[in-house]
Tab-separated table of N, CA and C and ligand atoms in Angstrom:
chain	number	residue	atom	x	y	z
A	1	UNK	N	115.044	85.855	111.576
A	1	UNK	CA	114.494	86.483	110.372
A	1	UNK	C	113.966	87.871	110.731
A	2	UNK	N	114.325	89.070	109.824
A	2	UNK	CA	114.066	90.180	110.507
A	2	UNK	C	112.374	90.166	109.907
A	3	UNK	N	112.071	91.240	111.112
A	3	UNK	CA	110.648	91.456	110.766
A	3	UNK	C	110.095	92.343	109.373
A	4	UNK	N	108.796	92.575	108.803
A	4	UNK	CA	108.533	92.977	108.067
A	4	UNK	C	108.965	94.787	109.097
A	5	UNK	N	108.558	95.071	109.595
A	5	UNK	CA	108.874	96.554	110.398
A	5	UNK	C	109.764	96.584	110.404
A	6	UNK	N	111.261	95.922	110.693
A	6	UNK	CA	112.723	96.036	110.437
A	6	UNK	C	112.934	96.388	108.543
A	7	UNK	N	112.054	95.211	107.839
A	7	UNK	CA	112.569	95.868	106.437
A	7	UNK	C	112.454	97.150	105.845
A	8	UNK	N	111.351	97.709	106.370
A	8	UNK	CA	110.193	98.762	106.383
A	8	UNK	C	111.209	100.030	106.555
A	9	UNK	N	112.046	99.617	107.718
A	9	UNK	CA	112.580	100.648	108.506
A	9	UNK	C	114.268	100.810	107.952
A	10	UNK	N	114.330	99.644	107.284
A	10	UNK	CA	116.160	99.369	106.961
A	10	UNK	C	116.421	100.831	106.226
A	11	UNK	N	115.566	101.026	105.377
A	11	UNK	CA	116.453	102.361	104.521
A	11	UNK	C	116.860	101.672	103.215
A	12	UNK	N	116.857	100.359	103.058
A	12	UNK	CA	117.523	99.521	102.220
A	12	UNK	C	116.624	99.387	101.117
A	13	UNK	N	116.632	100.037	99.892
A	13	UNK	CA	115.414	99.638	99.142
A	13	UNK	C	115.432	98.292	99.259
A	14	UNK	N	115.738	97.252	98.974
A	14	UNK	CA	115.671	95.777	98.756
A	14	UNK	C	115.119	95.387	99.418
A	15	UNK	N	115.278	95.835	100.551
A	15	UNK	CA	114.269	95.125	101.863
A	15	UNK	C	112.925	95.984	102.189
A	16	UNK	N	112.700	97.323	101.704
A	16	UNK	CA	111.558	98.199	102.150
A	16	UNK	C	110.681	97.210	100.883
A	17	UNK	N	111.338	97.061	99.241
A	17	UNK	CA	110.102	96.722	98.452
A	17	UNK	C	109.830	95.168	98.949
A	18	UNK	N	111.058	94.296	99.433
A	18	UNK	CA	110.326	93.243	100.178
A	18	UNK	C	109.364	92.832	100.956
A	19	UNK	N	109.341	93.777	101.710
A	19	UNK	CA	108.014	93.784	102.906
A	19	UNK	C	106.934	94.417	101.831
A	20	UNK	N	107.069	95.155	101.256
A	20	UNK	CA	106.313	96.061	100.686
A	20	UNK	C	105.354	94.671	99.885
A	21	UNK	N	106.294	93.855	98.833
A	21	UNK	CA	105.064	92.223	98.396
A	21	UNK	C	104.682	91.659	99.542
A	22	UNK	N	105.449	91.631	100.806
A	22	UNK	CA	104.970	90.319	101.645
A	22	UNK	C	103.482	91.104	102.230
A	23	UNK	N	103.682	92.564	102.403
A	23	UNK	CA	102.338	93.211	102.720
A	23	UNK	C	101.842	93.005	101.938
A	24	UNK	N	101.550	93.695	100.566
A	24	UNK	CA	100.749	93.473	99.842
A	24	UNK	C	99.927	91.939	99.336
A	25	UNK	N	100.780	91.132	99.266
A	25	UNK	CA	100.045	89.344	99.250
A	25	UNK	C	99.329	89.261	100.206
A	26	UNK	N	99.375	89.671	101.446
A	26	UNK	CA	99.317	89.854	102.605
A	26	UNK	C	97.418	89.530	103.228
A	27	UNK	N	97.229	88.427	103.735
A	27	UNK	CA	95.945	88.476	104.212
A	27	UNK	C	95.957	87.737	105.869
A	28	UNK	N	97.090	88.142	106.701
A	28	UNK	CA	97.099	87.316	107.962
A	28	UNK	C	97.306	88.581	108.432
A	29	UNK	N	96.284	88.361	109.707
A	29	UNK	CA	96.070	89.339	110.915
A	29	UNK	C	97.178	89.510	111.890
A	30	UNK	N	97.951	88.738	111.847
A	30	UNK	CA	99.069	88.649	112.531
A	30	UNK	C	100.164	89.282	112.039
A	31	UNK	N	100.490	88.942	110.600
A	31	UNK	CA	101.224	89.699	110.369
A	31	UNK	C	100.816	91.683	109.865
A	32	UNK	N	99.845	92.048	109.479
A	32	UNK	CA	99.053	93.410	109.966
A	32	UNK	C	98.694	93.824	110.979
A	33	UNK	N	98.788	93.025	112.120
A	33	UNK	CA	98.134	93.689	112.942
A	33	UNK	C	99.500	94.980	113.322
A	34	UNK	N	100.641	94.451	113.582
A	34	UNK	CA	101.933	95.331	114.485
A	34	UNK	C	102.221	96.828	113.499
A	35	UNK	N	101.543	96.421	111.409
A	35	UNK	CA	101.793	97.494	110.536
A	35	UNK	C	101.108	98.494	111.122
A	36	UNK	N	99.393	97.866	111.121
A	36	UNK	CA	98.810	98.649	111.983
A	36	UNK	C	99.021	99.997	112.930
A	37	UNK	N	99.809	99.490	113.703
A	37	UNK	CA	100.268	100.492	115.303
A	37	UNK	C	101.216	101.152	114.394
A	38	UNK	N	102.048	100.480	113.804
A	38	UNK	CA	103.263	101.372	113.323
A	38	UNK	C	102.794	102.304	112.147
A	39	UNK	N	102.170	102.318	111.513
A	39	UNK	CA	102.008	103.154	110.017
A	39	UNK	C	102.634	104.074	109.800
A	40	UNK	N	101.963	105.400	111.063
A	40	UNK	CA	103.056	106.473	111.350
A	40	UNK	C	104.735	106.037	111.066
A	41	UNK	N	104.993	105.446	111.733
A	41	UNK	CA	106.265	105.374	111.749
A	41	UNK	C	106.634	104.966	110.176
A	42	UNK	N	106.119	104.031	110.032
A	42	UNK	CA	107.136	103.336	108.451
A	42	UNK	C	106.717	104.610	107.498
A	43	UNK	N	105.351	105.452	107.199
A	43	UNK	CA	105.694	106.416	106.333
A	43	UNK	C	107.063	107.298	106.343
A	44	UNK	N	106.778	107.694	107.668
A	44	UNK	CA	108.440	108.960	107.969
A	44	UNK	C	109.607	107.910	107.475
A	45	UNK	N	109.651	106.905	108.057
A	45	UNK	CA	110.879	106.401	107.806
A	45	UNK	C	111.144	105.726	106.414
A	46	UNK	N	110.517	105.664	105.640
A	46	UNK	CA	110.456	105.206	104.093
A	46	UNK	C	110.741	106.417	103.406
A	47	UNK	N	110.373	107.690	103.704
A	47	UNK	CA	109.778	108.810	103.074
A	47	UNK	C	111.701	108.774	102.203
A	48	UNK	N	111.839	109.140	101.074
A	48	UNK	CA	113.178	109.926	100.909
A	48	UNK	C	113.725	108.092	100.292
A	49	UNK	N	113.555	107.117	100.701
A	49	UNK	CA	114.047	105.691	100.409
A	49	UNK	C	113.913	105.820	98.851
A	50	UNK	N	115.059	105.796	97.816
A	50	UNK	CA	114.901	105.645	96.763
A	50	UNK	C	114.646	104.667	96.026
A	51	UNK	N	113.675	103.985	95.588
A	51	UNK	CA	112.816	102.828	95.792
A	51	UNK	C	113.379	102.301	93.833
A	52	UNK	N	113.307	103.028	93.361
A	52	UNK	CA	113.492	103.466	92.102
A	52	UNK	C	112.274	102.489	90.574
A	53	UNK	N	112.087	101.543	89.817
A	53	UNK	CA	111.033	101.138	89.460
A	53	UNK	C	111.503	101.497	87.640
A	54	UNK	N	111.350	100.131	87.066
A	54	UNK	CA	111.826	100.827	85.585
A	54	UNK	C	110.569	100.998	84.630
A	55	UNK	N	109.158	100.527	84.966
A	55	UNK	CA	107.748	101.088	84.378
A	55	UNK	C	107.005	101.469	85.252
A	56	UNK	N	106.503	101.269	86.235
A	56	UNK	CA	106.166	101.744	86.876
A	56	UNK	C	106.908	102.131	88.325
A	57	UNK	N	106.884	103.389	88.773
A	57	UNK	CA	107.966	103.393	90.329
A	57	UNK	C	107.640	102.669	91.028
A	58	UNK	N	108.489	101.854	91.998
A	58	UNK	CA	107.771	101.348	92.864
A	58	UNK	C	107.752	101.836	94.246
A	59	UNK	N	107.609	103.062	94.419
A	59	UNK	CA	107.021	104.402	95.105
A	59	UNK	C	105.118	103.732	95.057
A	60	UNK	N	104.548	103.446	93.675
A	60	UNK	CA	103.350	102.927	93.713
A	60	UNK	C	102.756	102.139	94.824
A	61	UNK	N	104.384	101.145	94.155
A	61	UNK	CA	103.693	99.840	95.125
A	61	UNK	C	103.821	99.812	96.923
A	62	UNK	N	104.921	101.173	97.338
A	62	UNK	CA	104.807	101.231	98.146
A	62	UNK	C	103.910	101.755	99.017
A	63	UNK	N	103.234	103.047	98.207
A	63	UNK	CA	101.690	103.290	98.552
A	63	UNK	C	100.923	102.460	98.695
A	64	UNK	N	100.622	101.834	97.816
A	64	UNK	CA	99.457	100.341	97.747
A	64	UNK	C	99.525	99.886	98.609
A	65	UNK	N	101.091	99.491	99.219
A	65	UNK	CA	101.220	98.507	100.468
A	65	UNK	C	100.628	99.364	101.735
A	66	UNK	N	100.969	100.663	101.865
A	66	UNK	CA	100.264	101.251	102.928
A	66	UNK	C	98.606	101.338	102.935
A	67	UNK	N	98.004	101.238	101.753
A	67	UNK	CA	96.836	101.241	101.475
A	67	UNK	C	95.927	99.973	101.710
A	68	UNK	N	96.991	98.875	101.847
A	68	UNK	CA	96.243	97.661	102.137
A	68	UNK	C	96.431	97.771	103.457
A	69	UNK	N	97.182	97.988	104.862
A	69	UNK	CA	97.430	98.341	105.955
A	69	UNK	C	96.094	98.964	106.342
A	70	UNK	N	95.679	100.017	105.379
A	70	UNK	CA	95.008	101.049	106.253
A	70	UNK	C	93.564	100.480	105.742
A	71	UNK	N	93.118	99.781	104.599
A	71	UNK	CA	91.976	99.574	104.526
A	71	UNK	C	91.798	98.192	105.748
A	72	UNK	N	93.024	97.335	105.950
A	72	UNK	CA	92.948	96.057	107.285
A	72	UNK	C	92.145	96.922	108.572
A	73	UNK	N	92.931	98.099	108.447
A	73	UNK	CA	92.883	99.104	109.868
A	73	UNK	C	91.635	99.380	109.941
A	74	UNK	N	90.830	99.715	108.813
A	74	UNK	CA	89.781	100.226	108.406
A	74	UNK	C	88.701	99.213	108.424
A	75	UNK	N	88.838	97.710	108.563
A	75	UNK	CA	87.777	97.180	108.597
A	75	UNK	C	87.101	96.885	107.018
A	76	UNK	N	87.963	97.086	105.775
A	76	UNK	CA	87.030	96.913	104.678
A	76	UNK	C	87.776	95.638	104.182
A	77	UNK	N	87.005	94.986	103.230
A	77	UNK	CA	87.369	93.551	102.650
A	77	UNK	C	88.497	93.806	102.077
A	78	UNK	N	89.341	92.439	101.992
A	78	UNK	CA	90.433	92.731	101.163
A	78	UNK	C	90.193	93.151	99.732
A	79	UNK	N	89.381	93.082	98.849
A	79	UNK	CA	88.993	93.074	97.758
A	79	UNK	C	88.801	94.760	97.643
A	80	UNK	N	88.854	95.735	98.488
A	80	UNK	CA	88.887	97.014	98.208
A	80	UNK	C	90.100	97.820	98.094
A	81	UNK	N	91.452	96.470	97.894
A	81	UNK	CA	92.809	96.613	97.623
A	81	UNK	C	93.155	96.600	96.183
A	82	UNK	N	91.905	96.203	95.480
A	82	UNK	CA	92.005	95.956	93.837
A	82	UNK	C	92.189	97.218	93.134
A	83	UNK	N	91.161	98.179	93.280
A	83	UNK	CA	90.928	98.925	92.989
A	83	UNK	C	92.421	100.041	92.449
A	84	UNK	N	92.975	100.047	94.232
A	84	UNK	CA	94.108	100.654	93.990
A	84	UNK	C	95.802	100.480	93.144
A	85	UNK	N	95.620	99.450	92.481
A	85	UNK	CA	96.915	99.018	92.039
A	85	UNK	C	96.255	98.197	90.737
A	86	UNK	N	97.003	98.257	89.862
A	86	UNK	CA	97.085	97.535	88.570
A	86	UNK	C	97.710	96.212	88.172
A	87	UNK	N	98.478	95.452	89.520
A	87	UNK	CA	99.373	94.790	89.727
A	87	UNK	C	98.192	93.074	90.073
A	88	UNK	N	96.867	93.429	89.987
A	88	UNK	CA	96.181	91.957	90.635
A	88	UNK	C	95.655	91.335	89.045
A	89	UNK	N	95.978	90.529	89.135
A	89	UNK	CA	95.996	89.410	88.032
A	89	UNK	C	94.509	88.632	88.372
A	90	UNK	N	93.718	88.781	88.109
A	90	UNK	CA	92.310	88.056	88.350
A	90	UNK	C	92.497	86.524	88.415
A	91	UNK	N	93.395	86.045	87.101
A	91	UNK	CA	93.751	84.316	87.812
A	91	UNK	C	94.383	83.771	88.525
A	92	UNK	N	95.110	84.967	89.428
A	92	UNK	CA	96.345	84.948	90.512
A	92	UNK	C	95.032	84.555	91.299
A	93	UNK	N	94.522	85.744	91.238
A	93	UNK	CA	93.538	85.853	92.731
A	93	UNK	C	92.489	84.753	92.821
A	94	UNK	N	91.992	84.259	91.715
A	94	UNK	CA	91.476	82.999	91.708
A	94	UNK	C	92.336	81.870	92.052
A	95	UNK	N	93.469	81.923	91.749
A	95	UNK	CA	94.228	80.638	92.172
A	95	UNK	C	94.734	80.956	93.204
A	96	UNK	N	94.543	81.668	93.776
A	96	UNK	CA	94.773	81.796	95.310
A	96	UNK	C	93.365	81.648	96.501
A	97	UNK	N	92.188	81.381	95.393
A	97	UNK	CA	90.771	81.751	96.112
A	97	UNK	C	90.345	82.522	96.795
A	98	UNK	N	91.109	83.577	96.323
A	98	UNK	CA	90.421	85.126	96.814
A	98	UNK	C	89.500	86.012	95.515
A	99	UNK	N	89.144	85.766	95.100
A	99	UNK	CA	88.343	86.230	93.460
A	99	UNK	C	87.753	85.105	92.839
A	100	UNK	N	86.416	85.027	92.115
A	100	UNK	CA	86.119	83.950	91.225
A	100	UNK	C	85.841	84.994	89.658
A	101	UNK	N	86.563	84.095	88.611
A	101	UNK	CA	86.099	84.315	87.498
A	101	UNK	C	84.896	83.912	87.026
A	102	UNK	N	83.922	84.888	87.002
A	102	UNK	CA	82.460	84.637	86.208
A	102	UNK	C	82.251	84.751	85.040
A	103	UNK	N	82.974	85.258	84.034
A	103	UNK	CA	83.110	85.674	82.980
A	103	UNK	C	84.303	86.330	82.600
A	104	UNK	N	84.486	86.041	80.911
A	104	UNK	CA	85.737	86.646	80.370
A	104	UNK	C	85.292	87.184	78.850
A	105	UNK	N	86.294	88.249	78.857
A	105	UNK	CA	85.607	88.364	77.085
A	105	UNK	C	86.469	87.199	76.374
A	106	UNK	N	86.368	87.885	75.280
A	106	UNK	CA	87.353	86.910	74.022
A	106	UNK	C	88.684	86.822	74.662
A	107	UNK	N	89.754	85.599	75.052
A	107	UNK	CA	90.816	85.883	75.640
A	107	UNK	C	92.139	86.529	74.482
A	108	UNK	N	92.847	87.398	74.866
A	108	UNK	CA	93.491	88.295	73.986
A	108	UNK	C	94.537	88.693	74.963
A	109	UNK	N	95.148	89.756	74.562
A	109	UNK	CA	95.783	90.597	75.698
A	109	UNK	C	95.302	91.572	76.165
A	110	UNK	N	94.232	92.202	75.198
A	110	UNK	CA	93.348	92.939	76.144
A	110	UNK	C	92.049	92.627	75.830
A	111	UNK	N	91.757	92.118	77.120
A	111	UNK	CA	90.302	91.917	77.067
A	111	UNK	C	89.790	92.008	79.074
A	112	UNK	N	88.655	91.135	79.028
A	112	UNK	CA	88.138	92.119	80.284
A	112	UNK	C	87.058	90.623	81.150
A	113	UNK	N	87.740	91.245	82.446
A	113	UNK	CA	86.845	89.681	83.122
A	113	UNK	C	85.703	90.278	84.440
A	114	UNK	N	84.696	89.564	84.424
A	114	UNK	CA	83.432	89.964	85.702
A	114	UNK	C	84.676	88.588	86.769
A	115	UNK	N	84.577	89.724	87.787
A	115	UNK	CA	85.189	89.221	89.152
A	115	UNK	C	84.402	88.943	89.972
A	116	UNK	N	84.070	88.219	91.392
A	116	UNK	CA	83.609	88.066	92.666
A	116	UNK	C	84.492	88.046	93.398
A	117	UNK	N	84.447	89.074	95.211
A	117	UNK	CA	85.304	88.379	95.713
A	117	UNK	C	84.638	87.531	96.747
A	118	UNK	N	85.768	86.002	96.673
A	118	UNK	CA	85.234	85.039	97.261
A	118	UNK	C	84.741	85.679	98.742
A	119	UNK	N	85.316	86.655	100.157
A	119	UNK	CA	85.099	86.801	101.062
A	119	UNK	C	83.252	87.210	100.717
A	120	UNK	N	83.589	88.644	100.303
A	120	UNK	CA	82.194	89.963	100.650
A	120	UNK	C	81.492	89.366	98.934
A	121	UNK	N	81.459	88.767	98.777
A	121	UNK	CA	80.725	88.408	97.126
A	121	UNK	C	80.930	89.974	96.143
A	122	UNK	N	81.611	90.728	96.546
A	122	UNK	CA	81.720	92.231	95.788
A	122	UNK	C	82.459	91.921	94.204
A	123	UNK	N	81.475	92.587	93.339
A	123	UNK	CA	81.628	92.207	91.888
A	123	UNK	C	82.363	93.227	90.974
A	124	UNK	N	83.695	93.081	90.871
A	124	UNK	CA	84.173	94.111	89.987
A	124	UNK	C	84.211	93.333	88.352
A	125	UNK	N	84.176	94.659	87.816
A	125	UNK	CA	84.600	94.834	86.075
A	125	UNK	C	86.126	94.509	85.989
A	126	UNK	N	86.864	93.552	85.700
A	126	UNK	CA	88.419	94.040	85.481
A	126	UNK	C	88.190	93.696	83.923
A	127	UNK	N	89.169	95.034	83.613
A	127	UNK	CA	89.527	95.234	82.119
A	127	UNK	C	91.250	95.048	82.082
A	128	UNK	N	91.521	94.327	81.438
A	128	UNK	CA	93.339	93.884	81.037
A	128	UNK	C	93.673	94.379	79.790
A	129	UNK	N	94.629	95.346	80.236
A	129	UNK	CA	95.566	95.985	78.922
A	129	UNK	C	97.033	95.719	79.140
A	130	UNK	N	97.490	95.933	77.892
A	130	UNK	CA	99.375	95.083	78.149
A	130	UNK	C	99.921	97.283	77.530
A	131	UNK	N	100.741	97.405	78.377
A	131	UNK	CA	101.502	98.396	77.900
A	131	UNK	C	103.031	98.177	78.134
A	132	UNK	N	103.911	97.829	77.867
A	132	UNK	CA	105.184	97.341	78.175
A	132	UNK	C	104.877	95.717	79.355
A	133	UNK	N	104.058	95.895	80.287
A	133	UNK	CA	103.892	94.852	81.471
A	133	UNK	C	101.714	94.742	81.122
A	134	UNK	N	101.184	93.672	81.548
A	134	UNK	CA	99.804	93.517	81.382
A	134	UNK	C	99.569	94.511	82.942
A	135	UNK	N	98.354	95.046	82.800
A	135	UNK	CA	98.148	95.373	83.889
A	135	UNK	C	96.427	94.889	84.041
A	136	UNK	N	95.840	95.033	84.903
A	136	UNK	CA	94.764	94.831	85.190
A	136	UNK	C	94.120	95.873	85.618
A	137	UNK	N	92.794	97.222	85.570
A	137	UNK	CA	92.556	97.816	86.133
A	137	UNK	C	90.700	97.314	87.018
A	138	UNK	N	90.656	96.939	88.231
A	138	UNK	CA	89.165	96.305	88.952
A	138	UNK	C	88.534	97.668	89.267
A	139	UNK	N	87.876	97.941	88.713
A	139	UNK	CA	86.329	98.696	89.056
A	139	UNK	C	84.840	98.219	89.719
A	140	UNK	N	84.684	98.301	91.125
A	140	UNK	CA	83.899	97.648	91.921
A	140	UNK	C	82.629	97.910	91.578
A	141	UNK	N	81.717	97.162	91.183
A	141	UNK	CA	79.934	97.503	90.835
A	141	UNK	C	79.574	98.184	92.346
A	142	UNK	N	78.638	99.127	92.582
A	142	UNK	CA	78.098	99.057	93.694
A	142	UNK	C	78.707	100.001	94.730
A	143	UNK	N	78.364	99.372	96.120
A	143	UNK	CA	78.999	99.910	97.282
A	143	UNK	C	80.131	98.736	97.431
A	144	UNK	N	80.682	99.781	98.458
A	144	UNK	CA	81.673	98.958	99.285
A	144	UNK	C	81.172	98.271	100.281
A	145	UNK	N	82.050	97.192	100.803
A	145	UNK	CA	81.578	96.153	101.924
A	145	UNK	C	82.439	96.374	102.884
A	146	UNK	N	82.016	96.105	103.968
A	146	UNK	CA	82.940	96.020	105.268
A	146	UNK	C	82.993	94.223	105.606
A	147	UNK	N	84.590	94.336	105.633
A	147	UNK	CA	84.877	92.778	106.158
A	147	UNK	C	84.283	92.010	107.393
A	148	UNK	N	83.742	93.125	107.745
A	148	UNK	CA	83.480	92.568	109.307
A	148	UNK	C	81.939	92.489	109.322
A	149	UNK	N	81.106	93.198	108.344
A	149	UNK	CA	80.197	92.929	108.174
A	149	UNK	C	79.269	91.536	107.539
A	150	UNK	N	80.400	91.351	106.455
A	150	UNK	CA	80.223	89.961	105.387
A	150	UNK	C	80.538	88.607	106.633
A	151	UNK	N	81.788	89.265	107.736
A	151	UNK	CA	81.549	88.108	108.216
A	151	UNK	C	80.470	87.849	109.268
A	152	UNK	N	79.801	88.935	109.752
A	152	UNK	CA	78.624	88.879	110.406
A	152	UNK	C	77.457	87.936	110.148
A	153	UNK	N	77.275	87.541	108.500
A	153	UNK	CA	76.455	86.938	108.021
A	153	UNK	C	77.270	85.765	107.653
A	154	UNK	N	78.303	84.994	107.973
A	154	UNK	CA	78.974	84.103	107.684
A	154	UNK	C	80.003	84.196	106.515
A	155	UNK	N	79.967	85.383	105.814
A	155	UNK	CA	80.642	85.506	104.635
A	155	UNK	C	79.615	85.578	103.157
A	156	UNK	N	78.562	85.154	103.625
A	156	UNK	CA	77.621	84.732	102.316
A	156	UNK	C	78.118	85.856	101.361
A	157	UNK	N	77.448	86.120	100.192
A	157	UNK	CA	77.306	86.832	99.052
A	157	UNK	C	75.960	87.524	99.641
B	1	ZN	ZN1	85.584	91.467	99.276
């Protein structure tokens, strides 16, 4: 099975936006750690990859994916990956137990939910609007957390 750095590197859109979800879902140290070292490299070599995207490019999502790389690199919670992309579904992330829903408005298509994330207890606003696709936009209350800090204290809130 080729590696996520082989898809990265193919030139092949099909396989660059592949790695590009398996990063982005992405919460194992193992598989970030090797993006890590490489970053340099997969930007140059992506750069020019016509990725193409019929509402949004997914040029986006390939940023995002580097953005979750560099905040891993960076030491901040996963939950400071929300922010950047419109693509996190608050009941995804709850049903994955990375987010808790504390609140919702009236449910609609657009309406708006209080988040936690389960790691750093960090509390965003997400507001949900549908424009051709629903998107979600998370606005974090507060400061930012460092992952390594939350786990210093066991993870608590
Ligand atoms: Zn967090």
């Amino acid at each position: 099975m080729p590696t996520l750095i082989e898809d990265y590197e193919s030139g092949d859109p099909r396989r660059v936006l592949h790695a590009v979800w398996q990063t982005i879902g992405c919460r194992d140290p193992e598989l970030l750690k090797p993006l890590v070292t490489t970053l340099p490299r997969l930007r140059s070599r992506t750069e020019g990859v016509e990725l193409g995207g019929m509402i949004y490019l997914n040029s986006t999502h390939l940023d995002h994916a580097f953005r979750v790389i560099e905040n891993y690199r960076d030491g901040l919670c996963w939950c400071m990956a929300y922010p950047d992309s419109l693509t996190y579904d608050p009941r995804k992330e709850q049903d994955r137990g990375h987010a808790e829903i504390r609140s919702t408005s009236t449910p609609g298509w657009e309406m708006t939910y209080e988040c936690a994330c389960t790691v750093c207890g960090q509390v965003f606003d997400v507001e949900q609007g549908d424009h051709h696709v629903t998107w979600w936009r998370w606005v974090p209350r507060g400061l930012k957390r460092r992952r390594s800090a939350a786990a210093d204290v066991g993870g608590a809130a």
